[in-house]
Coordinates of C-alpha atoms in Angstrom, one line a residue:
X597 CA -46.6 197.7 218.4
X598 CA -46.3 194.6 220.1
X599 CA -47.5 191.0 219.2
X600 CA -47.2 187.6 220.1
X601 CA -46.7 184.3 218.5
X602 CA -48.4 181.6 219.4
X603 CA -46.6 178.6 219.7
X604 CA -43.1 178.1 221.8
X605 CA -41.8 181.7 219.9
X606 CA -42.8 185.1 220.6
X607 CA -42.4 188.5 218.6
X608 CA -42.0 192.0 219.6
X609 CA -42.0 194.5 216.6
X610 CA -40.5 198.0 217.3
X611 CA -42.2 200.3 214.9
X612 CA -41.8 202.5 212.7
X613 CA -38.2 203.0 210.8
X614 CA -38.0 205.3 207.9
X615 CA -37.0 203.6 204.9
X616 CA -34.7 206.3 203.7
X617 CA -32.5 204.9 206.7
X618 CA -29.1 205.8 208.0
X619 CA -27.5 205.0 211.3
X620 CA -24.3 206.7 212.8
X621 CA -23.8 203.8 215.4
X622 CA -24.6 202.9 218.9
X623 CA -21.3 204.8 219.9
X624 CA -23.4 208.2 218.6
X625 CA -26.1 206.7 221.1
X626 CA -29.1 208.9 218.7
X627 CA -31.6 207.6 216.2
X628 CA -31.2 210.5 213.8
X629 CA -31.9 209.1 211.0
X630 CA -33.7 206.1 211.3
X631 CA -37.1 207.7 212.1
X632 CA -37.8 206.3 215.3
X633 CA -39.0 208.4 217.8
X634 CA -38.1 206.1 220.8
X635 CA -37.8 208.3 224.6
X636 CA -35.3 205.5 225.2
X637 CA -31.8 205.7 224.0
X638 CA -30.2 203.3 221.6
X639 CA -28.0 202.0 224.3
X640 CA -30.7 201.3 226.3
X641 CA -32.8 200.1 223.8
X642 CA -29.9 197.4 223.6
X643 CA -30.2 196.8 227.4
X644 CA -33.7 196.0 227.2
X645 CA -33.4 193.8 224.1
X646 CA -30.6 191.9 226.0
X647 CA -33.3 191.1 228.9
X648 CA -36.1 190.3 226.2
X649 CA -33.4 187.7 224.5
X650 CA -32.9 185.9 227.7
X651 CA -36.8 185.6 228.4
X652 CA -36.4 184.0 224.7
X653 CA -38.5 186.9 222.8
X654 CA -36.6 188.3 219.9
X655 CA -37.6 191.8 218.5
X656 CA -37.9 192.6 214.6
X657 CA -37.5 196.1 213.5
X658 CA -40.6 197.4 211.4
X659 CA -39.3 199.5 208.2
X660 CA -42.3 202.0 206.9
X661 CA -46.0 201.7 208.5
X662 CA -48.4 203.9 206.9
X663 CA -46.3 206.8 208.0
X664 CA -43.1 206.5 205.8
X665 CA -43.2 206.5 202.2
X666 CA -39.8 207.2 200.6
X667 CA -38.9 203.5 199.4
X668 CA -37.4 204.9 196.3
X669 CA -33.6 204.8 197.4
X670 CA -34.5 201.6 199.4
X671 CA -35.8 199.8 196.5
X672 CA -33.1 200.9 193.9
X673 CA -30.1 199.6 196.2
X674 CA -32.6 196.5 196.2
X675 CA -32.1 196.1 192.7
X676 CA -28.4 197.2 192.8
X677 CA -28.1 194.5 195.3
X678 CA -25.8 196.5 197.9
X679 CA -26.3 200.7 199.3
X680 CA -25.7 202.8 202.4
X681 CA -29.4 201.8 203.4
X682 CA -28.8 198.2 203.5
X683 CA -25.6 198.4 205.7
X684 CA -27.2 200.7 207.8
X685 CA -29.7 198.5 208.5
X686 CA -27.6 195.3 209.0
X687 CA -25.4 197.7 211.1
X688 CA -28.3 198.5 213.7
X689 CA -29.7 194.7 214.1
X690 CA -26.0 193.9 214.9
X691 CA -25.7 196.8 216.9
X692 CA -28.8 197.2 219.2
X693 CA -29.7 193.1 219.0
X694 CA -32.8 193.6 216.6
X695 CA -33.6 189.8 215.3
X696 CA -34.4 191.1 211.9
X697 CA -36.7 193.1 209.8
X698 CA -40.2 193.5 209.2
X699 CA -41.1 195.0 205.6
X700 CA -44.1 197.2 206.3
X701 CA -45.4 198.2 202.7
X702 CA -48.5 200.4 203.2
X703 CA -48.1 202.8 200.3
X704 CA -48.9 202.4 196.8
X705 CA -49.6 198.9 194.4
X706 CA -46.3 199.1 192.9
X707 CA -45.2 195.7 193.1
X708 CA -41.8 195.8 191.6
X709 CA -40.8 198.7 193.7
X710 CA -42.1 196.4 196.8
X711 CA -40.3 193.5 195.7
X712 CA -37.1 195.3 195.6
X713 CA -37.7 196.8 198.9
X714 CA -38.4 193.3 200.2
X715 CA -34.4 192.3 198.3
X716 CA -33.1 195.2 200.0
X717 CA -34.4 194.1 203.4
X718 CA -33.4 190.4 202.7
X719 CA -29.8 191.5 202.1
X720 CA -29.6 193.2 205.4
X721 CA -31.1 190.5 207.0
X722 CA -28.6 187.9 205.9
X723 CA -25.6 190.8 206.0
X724 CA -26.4 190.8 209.9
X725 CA -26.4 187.2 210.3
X726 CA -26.7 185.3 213.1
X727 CA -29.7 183.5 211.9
X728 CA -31.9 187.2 211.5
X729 CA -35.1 186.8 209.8
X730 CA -37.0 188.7 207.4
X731 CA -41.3 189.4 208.4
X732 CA -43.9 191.1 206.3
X733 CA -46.9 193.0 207.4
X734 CA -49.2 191.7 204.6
X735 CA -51.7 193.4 203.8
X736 CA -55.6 192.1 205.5
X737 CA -56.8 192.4 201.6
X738 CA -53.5 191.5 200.3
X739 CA -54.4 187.8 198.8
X740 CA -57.4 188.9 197.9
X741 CA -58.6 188.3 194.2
X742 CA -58.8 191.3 191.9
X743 CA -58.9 192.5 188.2
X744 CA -55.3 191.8 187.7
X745 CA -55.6 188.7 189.1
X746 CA -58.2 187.3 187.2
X747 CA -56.3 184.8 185.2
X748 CA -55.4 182.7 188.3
X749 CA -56.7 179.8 188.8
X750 CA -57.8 180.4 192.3
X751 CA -59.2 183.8 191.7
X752 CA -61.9 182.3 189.4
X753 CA -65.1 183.8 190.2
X754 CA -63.8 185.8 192.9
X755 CA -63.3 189.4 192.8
X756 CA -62.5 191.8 196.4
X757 CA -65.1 193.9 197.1
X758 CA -62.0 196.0 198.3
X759 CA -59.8 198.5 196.0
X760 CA -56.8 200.4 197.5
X761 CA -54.3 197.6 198.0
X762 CA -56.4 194.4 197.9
X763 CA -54.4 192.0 196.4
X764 CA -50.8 193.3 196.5
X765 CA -49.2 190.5 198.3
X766 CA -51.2 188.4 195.8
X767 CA -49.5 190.0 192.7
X768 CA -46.1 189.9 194.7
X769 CA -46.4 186.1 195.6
X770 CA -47.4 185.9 191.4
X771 CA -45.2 188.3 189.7
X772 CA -42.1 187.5 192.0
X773 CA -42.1 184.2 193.3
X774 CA -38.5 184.1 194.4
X775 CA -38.7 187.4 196.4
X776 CA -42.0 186.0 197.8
X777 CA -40.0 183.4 199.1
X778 CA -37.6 185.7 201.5
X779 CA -39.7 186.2 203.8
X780 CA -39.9 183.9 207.1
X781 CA -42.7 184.8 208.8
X782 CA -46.3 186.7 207.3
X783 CA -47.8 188.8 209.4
X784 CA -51.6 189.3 208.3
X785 CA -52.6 193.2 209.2
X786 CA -56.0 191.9 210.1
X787 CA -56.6 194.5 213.2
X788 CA -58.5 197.0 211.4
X789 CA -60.2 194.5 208.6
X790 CA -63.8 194.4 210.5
X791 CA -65.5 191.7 209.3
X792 CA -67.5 193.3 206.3
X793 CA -66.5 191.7 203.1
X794 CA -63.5 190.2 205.0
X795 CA -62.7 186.5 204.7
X796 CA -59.8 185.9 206.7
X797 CA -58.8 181.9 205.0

């Protein structure tokens, strides 16, 4: 998928890497491992990011998407704070020339399993350097109000007419402030929302 920013920055997001990642280099030149099913070539995946970078776009690598659901190693070495995951990740942004990461959560409402994906992500991100940054792909529903989110004060008299994972990012942004906080740019998911019983503000 490709999207673009308005304002003087623009995005492109290469989709989808597995989040039970590994990477065996660009010297291997393969992308066993990582899930992505590009007919390009790492190296030349590099080439083209190299062009992109001097037309000023910068390109985020998308972890998950509604195809991947294995965050359970990604998550504990999240909570460990370090794992073969999270180097393998730093090691293909430096590698390739991704700008960062895009945490692309589409599976269940566990929320402390997402924040510690989102930790593990963040520690990449800043293990890579070079001034990397950290997206999320938030849900269209994912601020909504719902039963577990009753008690806040904006959420008074609301309730989403949506169940599935309405309100996820809301009970991240509550139940984990700080991790809420890693992330430089939200992405709304809003392509597919329609416009029944959506309310984009």
């Amino acid at each position: 998928r490709a999207e673009i920013v308005l304002g003087e920055e623009q995005r492109v997001v290469a989709s989808f890497a597995n989040p039970n990642f590994s990477w065996g280099g660009l010297a291997a030149n393969s992308w066993s491992g990582t899930g992505l099913e590009f007919t390009a070539m790492p190296k030349d995946m590099k080439a083209a990011i190299d062009v992109l970078h001097l037309r000023k776009i910068k390109v985020v690598l998308a972890v998950g998407g509604a195809s991947f659901n294995d965050w359970a190693g990604l998550a504990a070495e999240g909570q460990a704070g370090s794992g073969s995951r999270i180097n393998a990740l730093a090691k293909i942004m430096t590698d390739v020339g991704f700008d960062g990461l895009d945490v692309d959560y589409e599976t269940d409402g566990d929320v402390a399993r997402y924040a510690n994906v989102t930790k593990a992500m963040r520690k990449a991100v800043d293990q890579a350097g070079g001034g990397r940054i950290l997206t999320v792909a938030g849900w269209s529903t994912g601020a909504d109000c719902t039963a577990a989110t009753t008690n806040m004060a904006d959420c008074a008299g609301k309730l989403s007419y949506w169940g599935g994972n309405a309100g996820r990012e809301r009970l991240l942004a509550r139940d984990y402030p700080d991790v809420a906080k890693m992330f430089d740019v939200v992405n709304v998911m809003s392509y597919d929302a329609r416009y029944e019983h959506y309310d984009g503000a």
